[in-house]
Short mmCIF file of C-alpha atoms in Angstrom, two decimals:
data_model
loop_
_atom_site.label_atom_id
_atom_site.label_comp_id
_atom_site.label_asym_id
_atom_site.label_seq_id
_atom_site.Cartn_x
_atom_site.Cartn_y
_atom_site.Cartn_z
CA MET A 276 139.21 71.76 102.09
CA ASP A 277 138.50 74.38 104.32
CA THR A 278 137.09 73.72 107.74
CA TYR A 279 134.85 76.05 109.83
CA ASP A 280 132.81 75.50 113.00
CA VAL A 281 129.72 76.60 111.39
CA VAL A 282 128.96 76.67 107.60
CA VAL A 283 125.89 78.79 106.81
CA VAL A 284 124.31 78.21 103.23
CA GLY A 285 122.52 81.39 102.33
CA GLY A 286 123.34 85.11 103.36
CA GLY A 287 120.18 86.69 103.93
CA PRO A 288 119.09 88.15 107.25
CA ALA A 289 118.73 84.63 108.88
CA GLY A 290 122.32 83.53 107.74
CA GLU A 291 124.00 86.88 108.65
CA VAL A 292 122.39 86.35 112.43
CA VAL A 293 123.27 82.88 112.48
CA ALA A 294 127.08 83.54 111.36
CA ASP A 295 127.55 86.68 113.66
CA ARG A 296 126.05 84.80 116.65
CA ALA A 297 128.21 82.01 116.12
CA VAL A 298 131.48 84.03 115.84
CA ARG A 299 130.40 85.97 119.07
CA ALA A 300 130.20 82.55 120.62
CA GLY A 301 134.00 81.91 119.84
CA MET A 302 133.28 79.73 116.89
CA THR A 303 134.46 80.43 113.22
CA ALA A 304 131.90 80.66 110.69
CA VAL A 305 131.64 81.10 106.66
CA VAL A 306 128.61 82.22 104.72
CA VAL A 307 127.87 80.90 101.12
CA GLU A 308 126.03 83.17 98.85
CA ALA A 309 125.21 82.74 95.46
CA GLU A 310 123.56 86.19 94.64
CA ALA A 311 123.72 89.11 97.23
CA VAL A 312 124.52 89.21 100.62
CA GLY A 313 121.40 90.56 102.60
CA GLY A 314 119.03 88.37 100.56
CA GLU A 315 115.54 88.87 99.27
CA CYS A 316 114.49 90.97 102.18
CA SER A 317 117.25 93.83 101.56
CA TYR A 318 116.68 94.02 97.77
CA ARG A 319 113.37 92.44 96.42
CA ALA A 320 110.96 92.27 99.34
CA CYS A 321 110.38 93.88 102.82
CA VAL A 322 112.78 96.85 102.27
CA PRO A 323 111.85 97.97 98.88
CA SER A 324 108.15 97.29 99.27
CA LYS A 325 107.95 99.44 102.28
CA ALA A 326 110.00 102.13 100.71
CA LEU A 327 107.44 102.13 97.81
CA LEU A 328 104.35 102.05 100.35
CA ARG A 329 105.76 104.85 102.69
CA PRO A 330 105.11 107.95 100.51
CA GLY A 331 101.69 107.28 99.68
CA ALA A 332 101.04 106.26 103.50
CA ALA A 333 102.61 109.74 104.22
CA ARG A 334 100.66 111.40 101.61
CA SER A 335 97.29 109.85 102.93
CA ALA A 336 97.78 110.89 106.60
CA ALA A 337 98.52 114.26 105.87
CA ARG A 338 95.30 114.50 103.66
CA ALA A 339 93.49 113.16 106.59
CA VAL A 340 94.11 116.10 108.83
CA ASP A 341 92.12 119.30 108.10
CA GLY A 342 94.91 122.17 107.90
CA ALA A 343 97.37 119.87 106.49
CA ARG A 344 95.21 118.58 103.85
CA GLN A 345 95.15 122.05 101.97
CA ALA A 346 98.91 122.00 101.70
CA VAL A 347 98.80 118.66 100.01
CA THR A 348 97.46 119.60 96.54
CA ALA A 349 99.66 117.26 94.27
CA GLY A 350 99.89 113.51 93.87
CA LEU A 351 103.10 111.63 94.50
CA ASP A 352 106.39 112.03 92.29
CA PRO A 353 106.67 108.57 90.99
CA ALA A 354 110.36 109.34 89.76
CA ARG A 355 111.38 110.56 93.13
CA VAL A 356 109.67 107.63 95.04
CA LEU A 357 111.59 105.23 92.91
CA VAL A 358 114.82 107.05 93.58
CA ARG A 359 114.39 106.96 97.29
CA ARG A 360 113.67 103.13 97.08
CA ASP A 361 116.76 102.64 95.29
CA ARG A 362 118.76 104.38 98.11
CA PHE A 363 117.52 101.73 100.36
CA THR A 364 118.23 98.93 98.12
CA GLY A 365 121.30 100.10 96.36
CA ARG A 366 119.88 98.51 93.29
CA GLY A 367 121.17 95.15 94.54
CA ASP A 368 124.58 96.29 95.25
CA ASP A 369 125.78 94.20 98.49
CA THR A 370 129.10 95.85 98.85
CA GLY A 371 128.00 97.25 102.20
CA GLN A 372 126.62 94.04 103.51
CA ALA A 373 129.53 91.95 102.38
CA ALA A 374 131.90 94.41 104.18
CA TRP A 375 129.93 93.97 107.33
CA LEU A 376 130.46 90.29 107.23
CA THR A 377 134.17 90.75 107.02
CA GLY A 378 133.91 93.44 109.95
CA ALA A 379 132.32 90.70 111.96
CA GLY A 380 134.92 88.25 111.71
CA ILE A 381 132.77 85.99 109.18
CA THR A 382 134.23 84.57 105.95
CA LEU A 383 132.18 85.06 102.63
CA VAL A 384 132.44 82.47 99.79
CA ARG A 385 130.56 83.28 96.71
CA GLY A 386 128.78 80.63 94.92
CA HIS A 387 126.36 78.04 94.93
CA GLY A 388 126.08 75.82 97.95
CA ARG A 389 124.95 72.23 98.01
CA LEU A 390 125.21 69.62 100.68
CA ALA A 391 127.87 67.06 99.76
CA GLY A 392 127.37 64.53 102.75
CA GLU A 393 127.67 65.06 106.48
CA ARG A 394 128.92 68.25 107.57
CA ARG A 395 130.26 68.92 103.84
CA VAL A 396 129.27 71.58 101.47
CA GLN A 397 130.34 71.88 97.87
CA VAL A 398 130.33 75.26 96.39
CA THR A 399 130.26 76.01 92.94
CA GLY A 400 131.63 79.78 91.76
CA ALA A 401 130.29 81.77 88.83
CA ASP A 402 133.21 80.74 87.07
CA GLY A 403 132.27 76.93 87.36
CA THR A 404 135.15 76.21 90.01
CA GLU A 405 134.31 74.11 92.92
CA ARG A 406 135.44 73.77 96.61
CA ILE A 407 134.33 72.02 99.68
CA LEU A 408 133.76 73.59 102.86
CA ALA A 409 133.65 71.30 106.07
CA ALA A 410 131.67 72.03 109.24
CA HIS A 411 132.97 70.90 112.60
CA ARG A 412 129.92 71.84 114.44
CA ALA A 413 127.15 72.41 112.10
CA VAL A 414 125.83 73.18 108.55
CA VAL A 415 122.85 75.79 108.71
CA VAL A 416 120.66 75.95 105.69
CA CYS A 417 119.20 79.46 105.09
CA THR A 418 118.28 79.61 101.50
CA GLY A 419 114.93 81.00 101.84
CA THR A 420 111.92 80.93 99.38
CA GLU A 421 111.12 81.84 95.85
CA PRO A 422 107.79 82.77 94.40
CA ALA A 423 105.54 80.10 92.95
CA LEU A 424 103.35 80.67 89.84
CA PRO A 425 99.91 79.67 89.33
CA PRO A 426 98.99 76.87 87.17
CA VAL A 427 97.68 79.43 84.46
CA GLU A 428 98.22 78.40 80.77
CA GLY A 429 101.11 80.55 79.23
CA ILE A 430 102.28 82.25 82.53
CA ASP A 431 105.56 80.86 82.25
CA ARG A 432 106.12 82.38 78.96
CA ILE A 433 105.24 86.07 78.97
CA GLY A 434 107.46 87.52 81.50
CA VAL A 435 104.97 87.68 84.22
CA TRP A 436 105.96 90.00 87.56
CA THR A 437 106.54 88.06 90.61
CA SER A 438 107.01 89.84 94.07
CA ARG A 439 110.71 90.65 92.65
CA GLN A 440 109.70 92.61 89.69
CA ALA A 441 106.97 94.20 91.81
CA THR A 442 109.32 96.01 94.27
CA THR A 443 112.32 96.65 91.76
CA ALA A 444 110.57 97.87 88.39
CA ASP A 445 111.78 101.16 87.14
CA ALA A 446 108.61 102.51 85.74
CA VAL A 447 104.94 102.61 86.95
CA PRO A 448 102.75 100.41 84.77
CA GLY A 449 99.60 102.23 83.35
CA ARG A 450 97.48 98.97 83.99
CA LEU A 451 98.30 96.18 86.49
CA VAL A 452 96.48 92.96 86.89
CA VAL A 453 97.48 91.06 90.32
CA ILE A 454 96.55 87.39 90.68
CA GLY A 455 96.26 86.66 94.68
CA GLY A 456 94.75 88.19 97.79
CA GLY A 457 97.22 87.79 100.26
CA VAL A 458 99.85 90.31 101.93
CA VAL A 459 102.09 90.60 98.69
CA ALA A 460 98.92 91.18 96.50
CA CYS A 461 97.36 93.94 98.75
CA GLU A 462 100.64 95.67 99.60
CA THR A 463 101.59 95.79 95.59
CA ALA A 464 98.14 96.91 94.81
CA THR A 465 98.45 99.58 97.31
CA ALA A 466 102.07 100.77 96.35
CA TRP A 467 101.45 100.93 92.57
CA SER A 468 97.81 102.35 92.77
CA SER A 469 99.32 105.29 94.77
CA LEU A 470 102.07 105.72 91.90
CA GLY A 471 99.19 105.94 89.48
CA SER A 472 98.53 102.51 88.04
CA ALA A 473 95.08 101.31 87.43
CA VAL A 474 95.18 98.21 89.55
CA THR A 475 92.86 95.00 89.36
CA LEU A 476 93.01 92.27 91.85
CA LEU A 477 91.72 88.59 90.81
CA VAL A 478 91.17 86.85 94.20
CA ARG A 479 89.98 83.27 93.99
CA ASP A 480 88.67 83.28 97.37
CA HIS A 481 85.85 85.39 98.61
CA ALA A 482 87.79 87.56 101.06
CA LEU A 483 91.47 89.42 101.30
CA LEU A 484 93.79 88.03 103.91
CA THR A 485 91.97 84.83 104.44
CA GLY A 486 94.31 83.54 107.31
CA TRP A 487 93.39 86.54 109.18
CA GLU A 488 90.47 87.88 111.42
CA PRO A 489 87.71 88.77 108.69
CA CYS A 490 87.86 92.48 110.23
CA ALA A 491 91.55 92.79 108.58
CA GLY A 492 90.48 91.63 105.04
CA GLU A 493 87.50 93.94 105.32
CA GLU A 494 89.24 97.09 106.37
CA VAL A 495 92.05 96.51 103.53
CA LEU A 496 89.29 96.04 100.84
CA ARG A 497 87.56 99.46 101.96
CA GLY A 498 91.21 101.04 101.60
CA LEU A 499 91.94 99.35 98.24
CA GLY A 500 88.57 100.85 97.24
CA ASP A 501 89.49 104.20 98.25
CA LEU A 502 92.46 104.17 96.15
CA GLY A 503 90.42 103.07 93.04
CA VAL A 504 91.68 99.43 92.95
CA THR A 505 89.11 97.12 91.26
CA VAL A 506 88.96 93.83 93.51
CA ARG A 507 87.13 90.80 91.74
CA PHE A 508 86.60 87.83 94.06
CA GLY A 509 85.90 84.36 93.30
CA VAL A 510 87.51 84.72 89.91
CA SER A 511 90.66 82.81 88.57
CA ALA A 512 92.95 83.52 85.58
CA VAL A 513 93.06 80.40 83.14
CA ARG A 514 95.07 81.61 80.43
CA VAL A 515 97.48 84.60 79.58
CA ALA A 516 99.29 85.88 76.56
CA ARG A 517 101.43 88.91 75.62
CA ASP A 518 101.23 90.69 72.39
CA GLU A 519 104.65 90.85 70.91
CA ASP A 520 104.03 94.32 69.43
CA THR A 521 102.40 96.27 72.18
CA ARG A 522 103.71 94.07 74.90
CA ALA A 523 100.24 94.20 76.48
CA VAL A 524 98.94 91.12 78.39
CA THR A 525 95.50 89.71 77.89
CA VAL A 526 94.13 87.72 80.98
CA HIS A 527 91.44 85.42 80.60
CA THR A 528 89.46 84.42 83.38
CA ASP A 529 87.11 81.52 84.52
CA ASP A 530 84.07 83.53 84.17
CA GLY A 531 84.52 84.30 80.53
CA THR A 532 86.16 87.55 80.59
CA ALA A 533 89.38 89.22 79.54
CA LEU A 534 91.29 91.84 80.75
CA VAL A 535 94.10 93.96 79.00
CA CYS A 536 97.03 95.10 81.11
CA ASP A 537 100.67 96.34 80.77
CA GLU A 538 102.21 94.01 83.61
CA LEU A 539 100.65 90.85 85.17
CA LEU A 540 101.70 90.16 88.87
CA ALA A 541 101.50 86.44 90.34
CA ALA A 542 101.42 86.57 94.02
CA VAL A 543 100.02 83.41 95.17
CA GLY A 544 102.65 82.25 97.45
CA ARG A 545 106.18 80.91 97.70
CA ARG A 546 107.98 77.59 97.79
CA PRO A 547 111.23 76.52 99.21
CA ARG A 548 114.73 76.96 97.53
CA THR A 549 115.69 73.45 98.08
CA ALA A 550 115.63 71.73 94.74
CA ASP A 551 119.18 72.32 93.95
CA LEU A 552 120.44 71.94 97.56
CA GLY A 553 121.69 68.53 97.58
CA LEU A 554 119.19 67.36 100.06
CA ASP A 555 119.18 63.72 98.59
CA ARG A 556 122.77 63.45 99.69
CA VAL A 557 121.55 63.38 103.22
CA GLY A 558 118.50 61.45 102.93
CA LEU A 559 115.92 64.11 102.28
CA PRO A 560 113.54 64.69 99.31
CA ALA A 561 114.89 67.62 97.07
CA GLY A 562 112.28 70.66 96.81
CA ASP A 563 110.73 70.02 100.15
CA TRP A 564 110.32 72.41 103.22
CA LEU A 565 113.12 71.35 105.99
CA PRO A 566 111.05 70.11 109.15
CA VAL A 567 112.83 71.32 112.30
CA ASP A 568 112.61 71.18 116.22
CA ASP A 569 112.52 74.21 118.32
CA THR A 570 116.31 74.64 118.16
CA CYS A 571 115.91 74.59 114.04
CA ARG A 572 117.86 71.46 114.03
CA VAL A 573 116.39 69.56 111.06
CA THR A 574 114.76 66.33 112.20
CA GLY A 575 115.21 63.07 110.15
CA VAL A 576 119.04 63.57 109.57
CA ALA A 577 121.19 61.62 112.01
CA GLY A 578 124.21 63.13 113.77
CA ASP A 579 122.51 66.54 114.91
CA TRP A 580 124.57 68.62 112.58
CA LEU A 581 121.98 69.94 110.06
CA TYR A 582 119.84 72.84 110.91
CA ALA A 583 117.45 75.22 108.95
CA VAL A 584 116.70 78.74 109.87
CA GLY A 585 113.98 81.02 108.25
CA ASP A 586 111.67 80.68 105.57
CA VAL A 587 113.08 77.42 104.30
CA ASN A 588 111.70 75.67 107.43
CA HIS A 589 108.08 76.91 106.85
CA ARG A 590 107.49 77.76 110.53
CA ALA A 591 106.87 81.51 110.44
CA PRO A 592 108.25 83.13 106.85
CA LEU A 593 108.90 86.55 107.97
CA THR A 594 112.18 88.26 108.33
CA HIS A 595 111.86 89.28 112.03
CA MET A 596 110.96 85.65 112.88
CA ALA A 597 114.02 84.33 110.68
CA LYS A 598 116.35 86.49 112.84
CA TYR A 599 114.48 85.22 115.99
CA GLN A 600 114.92 81.56 114.95
CA ALA A 601 118.76 82.53 114.12
CA ARG A 602 119.59 83.47 117.49
CA ALA A 603 117.98 80.46 119.10
CA CYS A 604 119.73 78.22 116.61
CA ALA A 605 123.34 79.72 117.10
CA ALA A 606 122.97 79.54 120.81
CA ALA A 607 121.89 75.95 120.42
CA ILE A 608 124.93 75.14 118.59
CA ALA A 609 127.22 76.85 120.89
CA GLU A 610 125.80 75.23 123.82
CA ARG A 611 125.89 71.90 122.40
CA ALA A 612 129.45 72.64 121.16
CA ALA A 613 130.24 73.40 124.96
CA GLY A 614 128.82 70.10 126.25
CA ARG A 615 126.12 71.77 127.87
CA PRO A 616 122.89 69.63 127.61
CA ALA A 617 119.26 70.63 127.90
CA PRO A 618 117.90 70.34 131.45
CA THR A 619 116.55 66.78 132.17
CA GLY A 620 113.00 66.73 131.54
CA GLY A 621 112.92 70.42 130.64
CA ARG A 622 112.96 72.67 127.52
CA GLU A 623 116.26 74.02 126.16
CA PRO A 624 116.63 77.60 127.46
CA TRP A 625 117.61 78.65 123.75
CA SER A 626 114.71 77.16 121.94
CA ALA A 627 112.70 79.18 119.64
CA GLU A 628 109.00 78.81 120.51
CA ALA A 629 107.34 82.13 119.88
CA ASP A 630 107.04 81.05 116.09
CA ARG A 631 104.39 78.57 117.11
CA PHE A 632 102.10 80.97 119.13
CA ALA A 633 103.22 84.39 119.00
CA VAL A 634 104.03 85.61 115.53
CA PRO A 635 103.64 89.42 114.72
CA GLN A 636 102.60 90.44 111.36
CA ALA A 637 102.27 93.82 109.84
CA VAL A 638 100.91 94.87 106.60
CA PHE A 639 101.39 98.24 105.21
CA THR A 640 98.51 98.89 103.45
CA CYS A 641 96.11 101.88 103.96
CA PRO A 642 94.97 101.53 106.34
CA GLU A 643 97.43 99.56 108.14
CA VAL A 644 96.74 95.98 109.78
CA ALA A 645 98.58 93.96 112.08
CA SER A 646 98.25 90.57 113.98
CA VAL A 647 99.95 88.51 116.69
CA GLY A 648 99.02 85.23 118.13
CA LEU A 649 96.01 83.23 117.34
CA THR A 650 92.68 84.11 115.40
CA GLU A 651 89.33 83.49 117.27
CA ARG A 652 88.95 80.64 114.68
CA ALA A 653 92.59 79.05 115.44
CA ALA A 654 91.94 79.52 119.03
CA ARG A 655 88.61 77.45 119.33
CA ALA A 656 90.21 75.13 116.98
CA ALA A 657 92.97 74.53 119.63
CA GLY A 658 90.26 73.89 122.20
CA LEU A 659 90.84 77.14 124.39
CA ALA A 660 88.16 78.49 126.16
CA VAL A 661 87.75 81.75 124.14
CA ARG A 662 86.21 85.14 124.69
CA THR A 663 86.64 88.07 122.22
CA VAL A 664 86.63 91.61 122.90
CA GLU A 665 86.25 94.10 120.09
CA TYR A 666 86.42 98.17 120.03
CA ARG A 667 86.24 100.42 117.21
CA VAL A 668 89.35 102.61 116.88
CA ASP A 669 87.28 105.62 115.74
CA ASP A 670 86.07 105.95 119.23
CA VAL A 671 89.54 106.43 120.89
CA ALA A 672 90.09 110.19 121.74
CA GLY A 673 93.84 109.72 120.82
CA ALA A 674 92.98 108.38 117.12
CA ALA A 675 90.64 111.08 116.55
CA LEU A 676 93.42 113.65 117.39
CA HIS A 677 95.86 111.66 115.11
CA THR A 678 93.89 111.87 111.96
CA ASP A 679 90.34 113.03 111.17
CA ASP A 680 89.59 109.67 109.45
CA PRO A 681 90.35 107.22 112.37
CA ARG A 682 88.54 104.14 111.10
CA GLY A 683 89.87 101.08 112.60
CA HIS A 684 89.17 98.01 114.51
CA ALA A 685 90.71 96.17 117.58
CA LYS A 686 90.06 92.82 118.57
CA LEU A 687 91.37 90.57 121.35
CA VAL A 688 91.21 86.85 121.76
CA VAL A 689 91.32 85.84 125.43
CA ASP A 690 91.99 82.55 126.84
CA GLU A 691 89.45 82.61 129.74
CA THR A 692 90.94 79.47 131.62
CA ARG A 693 94.21 81.26 132.26
CA GLY A 694 92.88 85.00 131.77
CA VAL A 695 95.35 85.85 129.24
CA VAL A 696 95.28 87.42 125.68
CA VAL A 697 96.36 84.81 123.11
CA GLY A 698 95.69 86.98 120.00
CA CYS A 699 95.22 90.43 118.75
CA THR A 700 94.30 92.22 115.52
CA LEU A 701 94.35 95.82 114.91
CA THR A 702 93.48 97.81 111.90
CA GLY A 703 93.98 101.61 111.20
CA PRO A 704 96.19 104.41 112.73
CA MET A 705 99.51 103.09 113.85
CA ALA A 706 98.53 99.52 113.74
CA THR A 707 101.85 98.09 112.85
CA GLU A 708 103.51 99.88 115.79
CA LEU A 709 100.87 99.27 118.14
CA ILE A 710 101.00 95.44 117.64
CA HIS A 711 104.11 95.23 119.76
CA ALA A 712 102.27 95.85 122.99
CA ALA A 713 100.18 92.87 122.11
CA THR A 714 103.03 90.62 121.30
CA VAL A 715 104.36 91.60 124.62
CA ALA A 716 101.29 90.65 126.32
CA VAL A 717 101.09 87.28 124.59
CA VAL A 718 104.62 86.24 124.92
CA GLY A 719 104.60 87.19 128.63
CA GLU A 720 101.16 85.43 129.34
CA ILE A 721 100.25 88.61 131.26
CA PRO A 722 96.92 88.13 133.32
CA LEU A 723 94.38 90.78 132.17
CA ASP A 724 93.94 91.79 135.57
CA ARG A 725 97.53 92.76 135.94
CA LEU A 726 97.64 94.14 132.23
CA TRP A 727 94.86 96.67 133.64
CA HIS A 728 97.72 98.25 135.39
CA ALA A 729 99.62 99.13 132.22
CA VAL A 730 98.16 102.58 131.75
CA PRO A 731 98.39 103.88 128.02
CA ALA A 732 99.38 107.64 127.75
CA PHE A 733 96.77 110.15 127.00
CA PRO A 734 95.93 111.15 124.23
CA THR A 735 97.47 108.36 122.20
CA VAL A 736 96.12 105.61 119.93
CA SER A 737 97.45 103.23 122.37
CA GLU A 738 94.45 104.09 124.40
CA VAL A 739 92.77 101.43 122.66
CA TRP A 740 94.29 99.17 125.10
CA LEU A 741 92.15 100.64 127.87
CA ARG A 742 89.16 100.71 126.07
CA LEU A 743 89.58 96.94 125.23
CA LEU A 744 90.01 96.34 128.69
CA GLU A 745 87.16 98.11 129.80
CA ALA A 746 85.15 96.23 127.29
CA TYR A 747 86.10 93.05 128.70
CA GLY A 748 84.88 94.31 132.09
CA LEU A 749 88.01 95.54 134.03
#
């Protein structure tokens, strides 16, 4: 049995950061990974999806500026787009990522890890051999999530696409049907339609991006329409089948229609990868999310040795927030190992708290949309004294210079009691880059009358901040 200070189960972004920070703090760490070091984000999610989306966005940006438009006379080259994507993902080859672990002083053990009791992890290798790893300080679960399938007859038998196939496919489907109306559905529809697919979205709800401010879904819907994507609201798939000869898929819907496509993507959410994690060995139900405190310590497990970081704890399932939690978690483990308790009656300075009130999100559709903090609806539900301020990005001089089609929307949610921004949603040019300024304002709880002195450069799209504050009355 090999003993380390910290045993990390899962070698994605969260696991890598936890292990690295633990080693930097003077502890020993081992990462257990059954698939590829770097995880879902590196090979089948964030990185390849953005690589697929960027060429279409670049072409659209050029086509939206007179003088550049005339130089862009052809469509995208799908083959070159896929080659570029593969440069970023290495087609799943984790040699470089594994070498990084070694260089950082982290041990890598390949195999499937399961909890085997307190501070124990059983690892089963690809050849069936087993070994036990012991943790002197902590075991950290970073197993992430996997795509969930909707309750549609036949969907588990036809080779349906999930987010994994949608980002790694080697050919452009002529016809693609997408079940869902969230971020994955909208980004996938944008990417493949820009590459030539005829895309149809089947959206059970009556809006896209339903957890966002309404303006976000409305702007994305407009953009999808400009790309030729068909969006059908209030419709659900009920039965699917694939023809054995043509390989075409027929999707039957609850309104009595049938759609024929080459591929079907299910983009309806994700579930935790905890079904085969050995949770029953520590008194937790298999297959569940792992509830944690602000240091990512799993609640309900005695001994303060089990932690869960990233998507698996369901606090803020985004790569950047997983890394944020990982930094906090590793610091907490190190501080506790050194015997430094939290201040009496106060919060531990290494706690992760932004994932409860200041989570930045970016959607790389055309137009882009981004948000941070609370929506108006959530702020009112929380009992805040809410005032909202809105401004059209179209009316910002810097946006008009940036593109001849600067359509977009900006919305602030203000807590009037404290005079601070608690939420922001942006759509349109540079939205995914502009959102960090809002994140700083929300996390820093900067009073609006002080924020007024943060002068945006002219002529930039960031001037929307000045316009929003003027609309507020400053």
